[in-house]
Amino acid sequence: MRSWLYTPANNPGRMIHAGIYGADGVVFDLEDSIAPGEKDEARLLLEEMLPVIQDALDEQGILCRIAIRINALDTPWWKADVESSLKAGARILRVPKIESPRGIEELSVYLTDVEFRLGLQEGSTTIQALIETPRGVEQAFAIGDASPRVVAFSFGAEDYCAAIGVRRKEATLALDYPRARIASAAAACHVEAYDSVWGFLDDPKGLAEDAARAHALGFHGKSTIHPNQIATIHTVFSYSPQELEEAQRIIDAVAQDNSGVMSSFGRMIDKPVVAWAMQVMKTSGSSR
Amino acid sequence: MKTCRLLPTLEEAITLSGLSDGMRISFHHHLRLGDRVVGQVLQVLEDVGLRGLTLCASSLMGETCEAVYRAVKAGVVVKIETTGLKPPLTEAVLRGEIPEPVVFRTHGGRARAIEEGEIPIDVAFIAASGADREGNLNGTSGINPFGSLGYAIADAQHASFVIAVTDWVSDERLAYRSIEGSLVDVLVQVPSIGDCEMVAGGSLRSSQNPMEMVIAHQTLAVMQAAGVLTDGMNYQAGSGGISLLVTNLLEDYMHRKGVVGGFASGGITGSLVRMAREGLFHTLWDVQSFDREAALSLAANPFHREMSASLYANPHHPGCIAHQLDVMVLSATEVDLEFNVNSITGTDGRILGALGGGPDTAYGAALTVVVLPSFRGRIPMVNKKVNLLCTPGADVDVVVTERGVAVNPRRPEVQEALHQAGLAVISIEALMQRIHRLTGTPVLPQPKGRVVALVEDRAGGVLCTMRAPG
């Protein structure tokens, strides 16, 4: 998944269109973009609209995953958020400010309960853990390893920068460490890693650079708050024609010679290289 | 041959013109939102006590509409002929405050009607950014250059009396002339004709709307699949946000694919000037300059040609540029199951847009692509029957919305080409149902009041009428 478009869950006009801009996924937000007094209203709207939105996307043949960002587990709202999300048909929850495996475990237990009550298959709801603090970064592997429900990490750079006292726009170097750590933990846990939003809408060059940095450190995609950023994000997080060609060449070479280590066009091809090529072709969906 | 006289005031010019109650006066709208000539003239007409006039304008927008509304309230103007109008006139029309029905006429239809004597103009008021002492006029020099004077040329040629209004008179003969002094009776210099910086406002917005971007991308894909984006193609897009985005995407496409077009026509933008300068189009046929860059280019670049509204879109003009178009991208406010297009009123009956040259170019273009969002607010824009018929469905080939693409069954070859290219095409009925599932089916207004406006077809017949809510 290359892109996740955040959309407030209290704005029907924006919600109805959110899936058609080409993002790989949409995150309907019950957290920061909804004022405390409007949480109930947003949940009701979500329950009403999500099936309609999903039907419309299906009818148009648009493959766009839908996730819900619930409120953090230290708030009084998260349980109601979970119930509404599952009733609405969502099966991916993005959970803010996860700092330890305990949060994931608590959420998993509650999810199992709600799934049972709603007649859903146990374990069918997955979790994207939002890691937004230095403590969360240090715990990334444990968080990812805490439950098979965890399918991805999402990095929240704004809060991280605030915690370490740097400005987001000038934080390229400061973000290398958490990004690398999260990406590495994601790989260790066999989950995906999505980078933080780039909130400077009038700086498309900055967006491309920020995305490229995250991509180079091992992230699979990036969240966004504006549809006009999707194309840039996809460009950065898609494999280039050269990468696809190289991956296909490696797979072709392996198909002709199963002897283990070999070389092709001057490059040694061993198991990790083959794994990379398989991953490229699987992700791009273009293996012959 | 007329000999132009320079007069000090509009009042003297009007007196000399012989204008009297009940006559027809005309204006162009090249200064768009920046026009201050219509307002000045109407104020003088009211001051000298003229009443019962027909105002024939190429279009009305911005402050001009307020001035016209005041003139209607004062009894100076009793009838309006135009391609479009804006508030407060829009509400005044629906309230039945204009004594006679407004006539919506296309740009080509207006030029035809003037040239064929159907709507004799008694006095034409022509704003010019530059004039010389012979009365030669242009829109390219002076302090308020707005570019082409294309809509005023038929007026200058056929009006009984022509009053040119300018804020800049050259001591030397104008090198670039849009209207020859031999057509001008009197020239009046006023302190200001308006503000040329406001030409590029109104519907000429540069869109950042992601929804419109989705539609624009889809439109480019449709044009590509239909096989019209080839060397020598003649192209036009309307003034709406989506149309302007399509042109921007087309520029990138033509660069990437090495396509060199023939001409681009209609309203000319700075983007099109840049494309012509880069060799992407051989010629720009400019009936109206949409921004300062285009206005300044007109006299400076040999590829940039001024054209009259008649050459542009008069159905009886032998060289009609609109009839040579390969592709036209047209904005709309509503479309129906017969592919009929409404470009004036919304589904709720409010007046939103204008006729412009849409029906002219839709008729003439080999491929007419209508672009519109599937709904605005919660009001769907694809419905069983349009509120107001502006462009017959027979002239429309493809409808593009963000919720799907529909091809007119009259164009099976286009449908097949899009199918071959892998574009998902659905019937217009399915598109409407898809949209109505999200919005609900609208209860359409059924106005029963008196006829407050009528839409003419290009040949001068009545296409449909608009009634007051009643």
mmCIF file of C-alpha atoms in Angstrom, chain B residues 141-451:
data_model
loop_
_atom_site.group_PDB
_atom_site.id
_atom_site.type_symbol
_atom_site.label_atom_id
_atom_site.label_comp_id
_atom_site.label_asym_id
_atom_site.label_seq_id
_atom_site.Cartn_x
_atom_site.Cartn_y
_atom_site.Cartn_z
ATOM 1 C CA SER B 141 -2.257 48.576 -26.316
ATOM 2 C CA GLY B 142 -2.848 51.250 -23.726
ATOM 3 C CA ILE B 143 -3.086 50.928 -19.987
ATOM 4 C CA ASN B 144 -5.760 48.223 -19.893
ATOM 5 C CA PRO B 145 -4.907 45.697 -22.608
ATOM 6 C CA PHE B 146 -7.443 42.892 -22.716
ATOM 7 C CA GLY B 147 -6.556 41.305 -26.061
ATOM 8 C CA SER B 148 -8.952 40.244 -28.750
ATOM 9 C CA LEU B 149 -11.934 42.347 -29.783
ATOM 10 C CA GLY B 150 -13.476 39.373 -31.559
ATOM 11 C CA TYR B 151 -16.986 39.700 -30.152
ATOM 12 C CA ALA B 152 -17.254 43.362 -31.105
ATOM 13 C CA ILE B 153 -16.350 43.030 -34.765
ATOM 14 C CA ALA B 154 -19.841 42.125 -36.013
ATOM 15 C CA ASP B 155 -21.225 45.016 -33.945
ATOM 16 C CA ALA B 156 -18.734 47.431 -35.496
ATOM 17 C CA GLN B 157 -19.499 46.222 -38.990
ATOM 18 C CA HIS B 158 -23.274 46.258 -38.751
ATOM 19 C CA ALA B 159 -24.403 48.761 -36.123
ATOM 20 C CA SER B 160 -26.020 51.950 -37.396
ATOM 21 C CA PHE B 161 -23.777 54.003 -35.161
ATOM 22 C CA VAL B 162 -20.548 52.975 -33.459
ATOM 23 C CA ILE B 163 -19.252 54.698 -30.329
ATOM 24 C CA ALA B 164 -15.775 53.616 -29.335
ATOM 25 C CA VAL B 165 -14.834 54.135 -25.692
ATOM 26 C CA THR B 166 -11.212 54.132 -24.618
ATOM 27 C CA ASP B 167 -8.876 55.382 -21.905
ATOM 28 C CA TRP B 168 -5.828 55.613 -24.167
ATOM 29 C CA VAL B 169 -5.556 57.469 -27.460
ATOM 30 C CA SER B 170 -2.364 57.168 -29.417
ATOM 31 C CA ASP B 171 -0.957 60.142 -31.288
ATOM 32 C CA GLU B 172 0.440 57.727 -33.831
ATOM 33 C CA ARG B 173 -1.574 55.420 -36.039
ATOM 34 C CA LEU B 174 -2.062 52.079 -34.301
ATOM 35 C CA ALA B 175 0.201 49.440 -35.784
ATOM 36 C CA TYR B 176 -2.084 46.621 -34.669
ATOM 37 C CA ARG B 177 -5.735 47.265 -35.462
ATOM 38 C CA SER B 178 -8.659 45.028 -34.550
ATOM 39 C CA ILE B 179 -11.364 47.379 -35.818
ATOM 40 C CA GLU B 180 -10.685 49.910 -38.538
ATOM 41 C CA GLY B 181 -11.515 53.539 -37.885
ATOM 42 C CA SER B 182 -13.698 53.538 -40.973
ATOM 43 C CA LEU B 183 -16.257 51.548 -38.975
ATOM 44 C CA VAL B 184 -16.238 53.920 -35.992
ATOM 45 C CA ASP B 185 -18.416 57.035 -35.857
ATOM 46 C CA VAL B 186 -17.192 58.647 -32.692
ATOM 47 C CA LEU B 187 -14.460 58.050 -30.180
ATOM 48 C CA VAL B 188 -14.808 59.038 -26.533
ATOM 49 C CA GLN B 189 -11.896 59.090 -24.161
ATOM 50 C CA VAL B 190 -12.914 58.315 -20.587
ATOM 51 C CA PRO B 191 -10.685 58.280 -17.489
ATOM 52 C CA SER B 192 -10.866 54.472 -17.302
ATOM 53 C CA ILE B 193 -12.490 51.616 -19.177
ATOM 54 C CA GLY B 194 -11.974 49.322 -16.183
ATOM 55 C CA ASP B 195 -9.286 47.036 -14.887
ATOM 56 C CA CYS B 196 -7.620 44.587 -17.240
ATOM 57 C CA GLU B 197 -6.141 42.743 -14.276
ATOM 58 C CA MET B 198 -9.637 41.421 -13.584
ATOM 59 C CA VAL B 199 -10.003 39.745 -16.976
ATOM 60 C CA ALA B 200 -8.663 36.454 -15.669
ATOM 61 C CA GLY B 201 -11.288 36.038 -12.938
ATOM 62 C CA GLY B 202 -14.728 34.494 -12.760
ATOM 63 C CA SER B 203 -15.060 31.116 -14.440
ATOM 64 C CA LEU B 204 -11.403 31.330 -15.460
ATOM 65 C CA ARG B 205 -10.214 30.006 -12.163
ATOM 66 C CA SER B 206 -7.111 27.896 -11.960
ATOM 67 C CA SER B 207 -8.392 24.776 -10.264
ATOM 68 C CA GLN B 208 -6.636 22.903 -7.454
ATOM 69 C CA ASN B 209 -9.780 20.881 -6.852
ATOM 70 C CA PRO B 210 -8.780 17.196 -6.725
ATOM 71 C CA MET B 211 -12.198 16.126 -7.999
ATOM 72 C CA GLU B 212 -11.776 18.281 -11.074
ATOM 73 C CA MET B 213 -8.294 16.837 -11.486
ATOM 74 C CA VAL B 214 -9.735 13.310 -11.537
ATOM 75 C CA ILE B 215 -12.207 14.336 -14.256
ATOM 76 C CA ALA B 216 -9.480 16.096 -16.237
ATOM 77 C CA HIS B 217 -7.240 13.023 -16.159
ATOM 78 C CA GLN B 218 -10.154 10.865 -17.281
ATOM 79 C CA THR B 219 -10.944 13.315 -20.084
ATOM 80 C CA LEU B 220 -7.399 13.172 -21.372
ATOM 81 C CA ALA B 221 -7.603 9.372 -21.323
ATOM 82 C CA VAL B 222 -10.856 9.526 -23.305
ATOM 83 C CA MET B 223 -9.374 11.848 -25.922
ATOM 84 C CA GLN B 224 -6.313 9.634 -26.213
ATOM 85 C CA ALA B 225 -8.390 6.472 -26.555
ATOM 86 C CA ALA B 226 -10.686 8.077 -29.114
ATOM 87 C CA GLY B 227 -7.646 8.705 -31.283
ATOM 88 C CA VAL B 228 -8.020 12.472 -31.635
ATOM 89 C CA LEU B 229 -4.696 13.440 -30.046
ATOM 90 C CA THR B 230 -2.696 13.238 -33.235
ATOM 91 C CA ASP B 231 -0.553 15.619 -35.272
ATOM 92 C CA GLY B 232 -2.602 18.418 -36.762
ATOM 93 C CA MET B 233 -5.483 18.117 -34.299
ATOM 94 C CA ASN B 234 -7.584 21.218 -33.795
ATOM 95 C CA TYR B 235 -8.482 21.730 -30.151
ATOM 96 C CA GLN B 236 -10.660 23.860 -27.968
ATOM 97 C CA ALA B 237 -11.597 23.769 -24.296
ATOM 98 C CA GLY B 238 -14.109 25.927 -22.478
ATOM 99 C CA SER B 239 -13.452 28.325 -19.649
ATOM 100 C CA GLY B 240 -14.438 26.081 -16.728
ATOM 101 C CA GLY B 241 -11.915 24.830 -14.190
ATOM 102 C CA ILE B 242 -11.946 21.269 -15.525
ATOM 103 C CA SER B 243 -11.480 22.389 -19.120
ATOM 104 C CA LEU B 244 -8.499 24.523 -18.184
ATOM 105 C CA LEU B 245 -6.986 21.585 -16.286
ATOM 106 C CA VAL B 246 -7.443 19.360 -19.337
ATOM 107 C CA THR B 247 -5.424 21.829 -21.386
ATOM 108 C CA ASN B 248 -2.633 21.723 -18.811
ATOM 109 C CA LEU B 249 -2.565 17.926 -18.927
ATOM 110 C CA LEU B 250 -2.707 18.011 -22.714
ATOM 111 C CA GLU B 251 0.411 20.181 -22.791
ATOM 112 C CA ASP B 252 2.352 17.562 -20.873
ATOM 113 C CA TYR B 253 0.911 14.773 -23.041
ATOM 114 C CA MET B 254 1.816 16.515 -26.293
ATOM 115 C CA HIS B 255 5.361 17.066 -25.065
ATOM 116 C CA ARG B 256 5.753 13.432 -24.043
ATOM 117 C CA LYS B 257 4.267 12.018 -27.224
ATOM 118 C CA GLY B 258 5.711 14.581 -29.620
ATOM 119 C CA VAL B 259 2.271 15.603 -30.893
ATOM 120 C CA VAL B 260 2.065 18.872 -32.839
ATOM 121 C CA GLY B 261 -1.451 20.236 -33.089
ATOM 122 C CA GLY B 262 -3.009 22.355 -35.791
ATOM 123 C CA PHE B 263 -4.886 25.143 -34.088
ATOM 124 C CA ALA B 264 -6.318 25.886 -30.684
ATOM 125 C CA SER B 265 -9.254 28.249 -30.665
ATOM 126 C CA GLY B 266 -11.858 30.116 -28.670
ATOM 127 C CA GLY B 267 -10.840 31.790 -25.467
ATOM 128 C CA ILE B 268 -7.063 31.886 -25.455
ATOM 129 C CA THR B 269 -5.068 31.559 -22.241
ATOM 130 C CA GLY B 270 -1.453 32.100 -21.345
ATOM 131 C CA SER B 271 -1.099 28.308 -21.241
ATOM 132 C CA LEU B 272 -2.110 28.047 -24.887
ATOM 133 C CA VAL B 273 0.276 30.871 -25.807
ATOM 134 C CA ARG B 274 3.063 28.958 -24.117
ATOM 135 C CA MET B 275 2.069 25.784 -25.960
ATOM 136 C CA ALA B 276 2.116 27.576 -29.309
ATOM 137 C CA ARG B 277 5.457 29.156 -28.468
ATOM 138 C CA GLU B 278 6.772 25.671 -27.703
ATOM 139 C CA GLY B 279 5.550 24.505 -31.097
ATOM 140 C CA LEU B 280 2.667 22.405 -29.779
ATOM 141 C CA PHE B 281 0.111 24.328 -31.881
ATOM 142 C CA HIS B 282 0.662 26.058 -35.217
ATOM 143 C CA THR B 283 -2.001 28.700 -34.723
ATOM 144 C CA LEU B 284 -4.134 30.219 -31.980
ATOM 145 C CA TRP B 285 -7.480 31.581 -33.170
ATOM 146 C CA ASP B 286 -8.426 34.102 -30.505
ATOM 147 C CA VAL B 287 -11.981 35.365 -30.168
ATOM 148 C CA GLN B 288 -11.370 36.336 -26.550
ATOM 149 C CA SER B 289 -8.163 36.615 -24.542
ATOM 150 C CA PHE B 290 -8.553 35.077 -21.123
ATOM 151 C CA ASP B 291 -5.563 36.610 -19.350
ATOM 152 C CA ARG B 292 -2.900 39.269 -19.618
ATOM 153 C CA GLU B 293 -0.324 36.949 -21.155
ATOM 154 C CA ALA B 294 -2.711 36.098 -23.977
ATOM 155 C CA ALA B 295 -3.728 39.745 -24.378
ATOM 156 C CA LEU B 296 -0.132 40.880 -24.825
ATOM 157 C CA SER B 297 0.714 37.976 -27.112
ATOM 158 C CA LEU B 298 -1.971 38.801 -29.659
ATOM 159 C CA ALA B 299 -0.173 41.702 -31.296
ATOM 160 C CA ALA B 300 3.278 40.275 -30.725
ATOM 161 C CA ASN B 301 3.176 36.711 -32.032
ATOM 162 C CA PRO B 302 2.445 35.807 -35.651
ATOM 163 C CA PHE B 303 0.961 32.457 -34.623
ATOM 164 C CA HIS B 304 -1.645 34.279 -32.519
ATOM 165 C CA ARG B 305 -4.556 35.391 -34.722
ATOM 166 C CA GLU B 306 -7.527 37.489 -33.750
ATOM 167 C CA MET B 307 -10.855 36.224 -35.075
ATOM 168 C CA SER B 308 -14.333 37.634 -35.130
ATOM 169 C CA ALA B 309 -17.187 35.824 -33.439
ATOM 170 C CA SER B 310 -18.512 35.216 -36.940
ATOM 171 C CA LEU B 311 -15.375 33.464 -38.144
ATOM 172 C CA TYR B 312 -15.316 31.615 -34.839
ATOM 173 C CA ALA B 313 -18.782 30.201 -34.713
ATOM 174 C CA ASN B 314 -21.321 31.704 -37.141
ATOM 175 C CA PRO B 315 -22.989 28.603 -38.605
ATOM 176 C CA HIS B 316 -23.280 30.363 -41.958
ATOM 177 C CA HIS B 317 -19.669 31.545 -42.151
ATOM 178 C CA PRO B 318 -17.889 29.485 -44.829
ATOM 179 C CA GLY B 319 -14.662 29.362 -42.829
ATOM 180 C CA CYS B 320 -16.278 28.719 -39.431
ATOM 181 C CA ILE B 321 -13.435 27.694 -37.123
ATOM 182 C CA ALA B 322 -15.746 25.796 -34.758
ATOM 183 C CA HIS B 323 -16.656 23.487 -37.634
ATOM 184 C CA GLN B 324 -13.012 22.514 -38.072
ATOM 185 C CA LEU B 325 -12.465 21.334 -34.497
ATOM 186 C CA ASP B 326 -11.324 17.778 -33.897
ATOM 187 C CA VAL B 327 -12.034 17.902 -30.209
ATOM 188 C CA MET B 328 -13.975 20.183 -27.890
ATOM 189 C CA VAL B 329 -13.967 19.942 -24.104
ATOM 190 C CA LEU B 330 -17.156 21.490 -22.822
ATOM 191 C CA SER B 331 -18.266 22.291 -19.283
ATOM 192 C CA ALA B 332 -21.883 21.823 -18.285
ATOM 193 C CA THR B 333 -24.189 22.345 -15.356
ATOM 194 C CA GLU B 334 -26.413 19.362 -16.180
ATOM 195 C CA VAL B 335 -26.712 16.474 -18.644
ATOM 196 C CA ASP B 336 -29.640 14.167 -19.354
ATOM 197 C CA LEU B 337 -30.266 10.673 -20.660
ATOM 198 C CA GLU B 338 -30.421 11.973 -24.249
ATOM 199 C CA PHE B 339 -26.975 13.561 -23.750
ATOM 200 C CA ASN B 340 -28.637 16.985 -23.899
ATOM 201 C CA VAL B 341 -26.572 19.606 -22.135
ATOM 202 C CA ASN B 342 -27.684 22.427 -19.902
ATOM 203 C CA SER B 343 -24.958 24.998 -19.379
ATOM 204 C CA ILE B 344 -27.080 27.818 -17.965
ATOM 205 C CA THR B 345 -29.122 26.534 -15.031
ATOM 206 C CA GLY B 346 -28.454 23.941 -12.372
ATOM 207 C CA THR B 347 -30.706 20.999 -11.589
ATOM 208 C CA ASP B 348 -32.429 23.223 -9.050
ATOM 209 C CA GLY B 349 -33.260 25.803 -11.723
ATOM 210 C CA ARG B 350 -30.888 28.509 -10.521
ATOM 211 C CA ILE B 351 -28.932 30.312 -13.225
ATOM 212 C CA LEU B 352 -25.284 29.339 -12.850
ATOM 213 C CA GLY B 353 -23.516 29.400 -16.176
ATOM 214 C CA ALA B 354 -23.710 30.672 -19.719
ATOM 215 C CA LEU B 355 -24.360 29.474 -23.219
ATOM 216 C CA GLY B 356 -21.084 30.875 -24.571
ATOM 217 C CA GLY B 357 -19.871 29.145 -27.684
ATOM 218 C CA GLY B 358 -20.639 25.675 -26.322
ATOM 219 C CA PRO B 359 -23.454 24.757 -28.719
ATOM 220 C CA ASP B 360 -21.449 26.144 -31.675
ATOM 221 C CA THR B 361 -18.353 24.109 -30.944
ATOM 222 C CA ALA B 362 -20.259 20.980 -29.903
ATOM 223 C CA TYR B 363 -21.976 21.027 -33.287
ATOM 224 C CA GLY B 364 -18.742 21.549 -35.144
ATOM 225 C CA ALA B 365 -16.261 19.326 -33.315
ATOM 226 C CA ALA B 366 -15.570 15.784 -34.443
ATOM 227 C CA LEU B 367 -15.467 14.758 -30.778
ATOM 228 C CA THR B 368 -17.313 16.707 -28.102
ATOM 229 C CA VAL B 369 -16.487 15.713 -24.546
ATOM 230 C CA VAL B 370 -18.720 17.162 -21.835
ATOM 231 C CA VAL B 371 -17.052 17.341 -18.430
ATOM 232 C CA LEU B 372 -18.838 17.839 -15.141
ATOM 233 C CA PRO B 373 -18.803 16.603 -11.547
ATOM 234 C CA SER B 374 -21.502 14.011 -10.922
ATOM 235 C CA PHE B 375 -23.039 16.142 -8.208
ATOM 236 C CA ARG B 376 -22.584 19.456 -6.466
ATOM 237 C CA GLY B 377 -23.560 19.562 -2.823
ATOM 238 C CA ARG B 378 -26.147 16.814 -2.908
ATOM 239 C CA ILE B 379 -27.633 17.835 -6.231
ATOM 240 C CA PRO B 380 -27.002 15.335 -9.044
ATOM 241 C CA MET B 381 -25.959 16.699 -12.413
ATOM 242 C CA VAL B 382 -26.971 13.764 -14.564
ATOM 243 C CA ASN B 383 -30.743 13.483 -14.689
ATOM 244 C CA LYS B 384 -33.576 12.134 -16.804
ATOM 245 C CA LYS B 385 -34.221 15.461 -18.463
ATOM 246 C CA VAL B 386 -32.313 18.707 -18.311
ATOM 247 C CA ASN B 387 -33.980 21.768 -16.896
ATOM 248 C CA LEU B 388 -32.958 23.833 -19.858
ATOM 249 C CA LEU B 389 -31.822 22.543 -23.226
ATOM 250 C CA CYS B 390 -28.738 24.414 -24.420
ATOM 251 C CA THR B 391 -26.793 21.926 -26.537
ATOM 252 C CA PRO B 392 -28.704 19.099 -28.228
ATOM 253 C CA GLY B 393 -27.549 15.610 -27.293
ATOM 254 C CA ALA B 394 -26.984 14.830 -30.963
ATOM 255 C CA ASP B 395 -23.921 17.097 -30.778
ATOM 256 C CA VAL B 396 -22.451 15.468 -27.663
ATOM 257 C CA ASP B 397 -20.292 12.364 -27.900
ATOM 258 C CA VAL B 398 -18.930 11.594 -24.443
ATOM 259 C CA VAL B 399 -19.842 12.600 -20.893
ATOM 260 C CA VAL B 400 -17.055 12.396 -18.323
ATOM 261 C CA THR B 401 -17.670 12.569 -14.578
ATOM 262 C CA GLU B 402 -15.623 11.309 -11.655
ATOM 263 C CA ARG B 403 -18.179 8.513 -11.258
ATOM 264 C CA GLY B 404 -17.945 7.173 -14.775
ATOM 265 C CA VAL B 405 -17.750 7.799 -18.510
ATOM 266 C CA ALA B 406 -20.731 7.449 -20.851
ATOM 267 C CA VAL B 407 -20.592 7.448 -24.645
ATOM 268 C CA ASN B 408 -23.487 8.562 -26.808
ATOM 269 C CA PRO B 409 -24.915 5.458 -28.547
ATOM 270 C CA ARG B 410 -24.791 7.491 -31.759
ATOM 271 C CA ARG B 411 -21.015 7.067 -31.619
ATOM 272 C CA PRO B 412 -20.442 3.289 -31.438
ATOM 273 C CA GLU B 413 -16.958 3.690 -32.912
ATOM 274 C CA VAL B 414 -15.974 5.949 -30.010
ATOM 275 C CA GLN B 415 -17.446 3.449 -27.568
ATOM 276 C CA GLU B 416 -15.442 0.672 -29.178
ATOM 277 C CA ALA B 417 -12.226 2.705 -29.161
ATOM 278 C CA LEU B 418 -12.617 3.465 -25.460
ATOM 279 C CA HIS B 419 -13.388 -0.175 -24.768
ATOM 280 C CA GLN B 420 -10.303 -1.274 -26.701
ATOM 281 C CA ALA B 421 -8.209 1.123 -24.649
ATOM 282 C CA GLY B 422 -9.457 -0.496 -21.456
ATOM 283 C CA LEU B 423 -11.519 2.452 -20.275
ATOM 284 C CA ALA B 424 -14.598 1.534 -18.302
ATOM 285 C CA VAL B 425 -17.599 2.905 -20.158
ATOM 286 C CA ILE B 426 -21.124 2.660 -18.835
ATOM 287 C CA SER B 427 -24.458 3.723 -20.257
ATOM 288 C CA ILE B 428 -25.736 7.159 -19.379
ATOM 289 C CA GLU B 429 -28.656 5.483 -17.603
ATOM 290 C CA ALA B 430 -26.285 3.438 -15.447
ATOM 291 C CA LEU B 431 -24.247 6.553 -14.733
ATOM 292 C CA MET B 432 -27.348 8.426 -13.633
ATOM 293 C CA GLN B 433 -28.447 5.562 -11.403
ATOM 294 C CA ARG B 434 -24.968 5.307 -9.891
ATOM 295 C CA ILE B 435 -25.087 8.993 -9.012
ATOM 296 C CA HIS B 436 -28.680 8.947 -7.793
ATOM 297 C CA ARG B 437 -27.868 6.067 -5.470
ATOM 298 C CA LEU B 438 -25.567 8.476 -3.658
ATOM 299 C CA THR B 439 -27.671 11.620 -3.869
ATOM 300 C CA GLY B 440 -31.214 10.345 -4.073
ATOM 301 C CA THR B 441 -33.382 11.105 -7.071
ATOM 302 C CA PRO B 442 -34.049 14.804 -7.221
ATOM 303 C CA VAL B 443 -37.519 16.250 -7.291
ATOM 304 C CA LEU B 444 -37.090 18.576 -10.210
ATOM 305 C CA PRO B 445 -38.575 22.055 -10.073
ATOM 306 C CA GLN B 446 -41.646 22.546 -12.221
ATOM 307 C CA PRO B 447 -41.803 26.288 -12.733
ATOM 308 C CA LYS B 448 -45.192 27.461 -13.867
ATOM 309 C CA GLY B 449 -44.722 31.218 -14.017
ATOM 310 C CA ARG B 450 -44.418 33.354 -17.111
ATOM 311 C CA VAL B 451 -41.652 32.827 -19.648
#
